Short mmCIF file of C-alpha atoms in Angstrom, two decimals:
data_model
loop_
_atom_site.label_atom_id
_atom_site.label_comp_id
_atom_site.label_asym_id
_atom_site.label_seq_id
_atom_site.Cartn_x
_atom_site.Cartn_y
_atom_site.Cartn_z
CA MET A 17 92.54 73.85 135.22
CA LEU A 18 96.10 74.89 135.97
CA GLY A 19 97.76 72.92 138.72
CA GLU A 20 101.02 73.37 140.54
CA GLN A 21 104.19 74.62 138.92
CA VAL A 22 106.34 71.58 138.11
CA GLY A 23 109.36 73.27 136.58
CA THR A 24 111.35 76.28 135.41
CA LEU A 25 114.08 76.80 132.86
CA SER A 26 116.45 79.56 131.81
CA GLY A 27 119.06 79.40 129.11
CA GLU A 28 119.86 80.45 125.59
CA MET A 29 119.29 79.61 121.95
CA THR A 30 122.16 77.58 120.52
CA GLY A 31 121.19 77.65 116.85
CA ILE A 32 118.54 78.60 114.35
CA ARG A 33 118.14 77.81 110.67
CA VAL A 34 115.59 78.15 107.89
CA LEU A 35 114.31 74.79 106.68
CA SER A 36 111.89 75.92 103.99
CA THR A 37 110.09 78.87 102.47
CA ASP A 38 107.84 76.86 100.13
CA GLY A 39 104.42 78.35 99.58
CA GLY A 40 105.35 81.53 101.43
CA HIS A 41 105.33 79.79 104.81
CA ALA A 42 108.72 80.05 106.45
CA VAL A 43 109.69 76.98 108.46
CA THR A 44 112.53 77.43 110.93
CA GLU A 45 114.32 75.17 113.36
CA ALA A 46 115.66 76.43 116.68
CA SER A 47 117.68 74.69 119.38
CA PHE A 48 118.21 75.77 122.97
CA GLN A 49 119.83 74.61 126.19
CA GLY A 50 119.50 75.69 129.76
CA THR A 51 119.25 74.78 133.40
CA GLY A 52 116.37 74.73 135.82
CA THR A 53 114.26 72.49 137.96
CA LEU A 54 111.77 69.74 137.25
CA LEU A 55 109.71 68.47 140.20
CA GLY A 56 112.20 70.25 142.48
CA THR A 57 115.24 68.47 141.00
CA ALA A 58 118.01 70.41 139.23
CA VAL A 59 118.21 69.57 135.52
CA LYS A 60 120.02 70.50 132.35
CA ASP A 61 117.61 70.70 129.43
CA MET A 62 118.12 70.82 125.69
CA GLY A 63 115.61 70.81 122.88
CA THR A 64 114.89 71.56 119.26
CA TYR A 65 111.65 72.78 117.73
CA GLU A 66 110.32 73.65 114.29
CA SER A 67 108.15 76.72 113.76
CA VAL A 68 105.82 77.45 110.87
CA LEU A 69 104.84 81.06 110.20
CA GLN A 70 101.06 81.26 109.82
CA PRO A 71 99.25 83.71 107.47
CA ASP A 72 98.09 85.79 110.47
CA GLY A 73 101.67 86.29 111.72
CA THR A 74 101.52 83.77 114.55
CA LEU A 75 103.71 80.67 114.74
CA PHE A 76 102.87 77.02 115.21
CA GLY A 77 105.67 74.91 116.65
CA GLU A 78 106.49 71.34 117.58
CA GLY A 79 109.56 70.19 119.45
CA GLN A 80 111.33 67.56 121.43
CA GLY A 81 114.10 67.37 123.97
CA ILE A 82 115.65 65.83 127.03
CA SER A 83 116.24 66.88 130.62
CA MET A 84 119.04 65.29 132.66
CA THR A 85 120.05 65.34 136.30
CA GLU A 86 123.63 65.42 137.54
CA ALA A 87 123.15 61.78 138.61
CA GLY A 88 122.29 60.80 135.03
CA GLU A 89 118.51 60.42 135.29
CA THR A 90 116.73 61.46 132.11
CA VAL A 91 113.28 62.42 130.99
CA THR A 92 112.37 63.09 127.35
CA TRP A 93 109.64 65.42 126.14
CA HIS A 94 107.55 66.25 123.07
CA GLY A 95 105.47 69.37 122.81
CA SER A 96 103.59 71.79 120.61
CA GLY A 97 102.44 75.34 120.94
CA VAL A 98 101.53 78.69 119.44
CA GLY A 99 103.93 81.61 119.35
CA ARG A 100 103.43 85.35 119.05
CA PHE A 101 106.18 87.84 118.31
CA ASN A 102 106.72 90.30 121.16
CA GLU A 103 107.88 93.93 121.23
CA SER A 104 111.44 92.96 122.19
CA GLY A 105 111.95 90.95 118.99
CA GLY A 106 111.48 87.55 120.61
CA VAL A 107 108.58 85.12 120.69
CA ASN A 108 106.19 84.21 123.51
CA TRP A 109 105.17 80.56 123.22
CA ARG A 110 102.24 78.87 124.96
CA GLY A 111 101.46 75.19 124.65
CA ALA A 112 101.63 71.70 126.10
CA VAL A 113 104.41 69.21 126.62
CA PHE A 114 104.30 65.48 127.37
CA TYR A 115 107.07 63.62 129.21
CA GLU A 116 108.31 60.04 129.12
CA THR A 117 110.76 58.53 131.61
CA ALA A 118 111.81 55.40 133.46
CA ALA A 119 113.46 57.51 136.20
CA ALA A 120 111.65 57.25 139.54
CA THR A 121 112.41 60.93 140.23
CA PHE A 122 110.25 62.01 137.28
CA ALA A 123 107.72 59.13 137.09
CA ARG A 124 104.90 61.49 138.10
CA LEU A 125 105.28 63.23 134.73
CA ASN A 126 104.37 60.09 132.76
CA GLY A 127 100.81 60.31 131.48
CA ILE A 128 100.05 63.91 132.42
CA ALA A 129 99.81 67.07 130.36
CA VAL A 130 102.10 69.95 131.28
CA VAL A 131 101.34 73.42 129.93
CA PHE A 132 104.17 75.84 129.36
CA GLU A 133 105.10 79.47 128.91
CA PHE A 134 108.33 79.59 126.89
CA ASP A 135 109.65 83.06 126.12
CA THR A 136 112.55 84.01 123.88
CA GLU A 137 114.36 87.32 123.56
CA GLU A 138 116.05 88.80 120.51
CA SER A 139 119.35 88.38 122.37
CA GLY A 140 118.85 84.61 122.41
CA LYS A 141 117.91 84.26 126.08
CA VAL A 142 115.07 81.84 126.88
CA SER A 143 112.96 81.18 129.96
CA ALA A 144 110.15 78.78 130.71
CA SER A 145 107.58 77.98 133.37
CA LEU A 146 105.85 74.57 133.45
CA TYR A 147 102.52 73.77 135.13
CA GLU A 148 100.58 70.56 135.56
CA TRP A 149 97.27 70.68 133.69
CA LYS A 150 94.59 69.04 135.81
#
């Protein structure tokens, strides 16, 4: 069951490259950065994920990243999800992310699953909403 919203993010893609096309399955890598909130605290976030084009036209992706506060607190994340191309030329991603931190500000995120909506636009803009999964 979806719980409370624990974060938001908006930003932009900073790079994309093709890693492989072996077997007809394109594998790409994309990086992004942005700003937002995590548990009500302002953060800068950056991450990189790999996407594999599936035979049905959907994408499977796995990624990792880090969020940092202005005071230097950090929380790292790993996630995976499924993407679908949208009419605007971007991708709508849905999946789960798992956090790890020693920072007291974000300790609540240790050991819980967070589901996300991560949307990209053809222009390179990205936005995300994060919800605790209870």
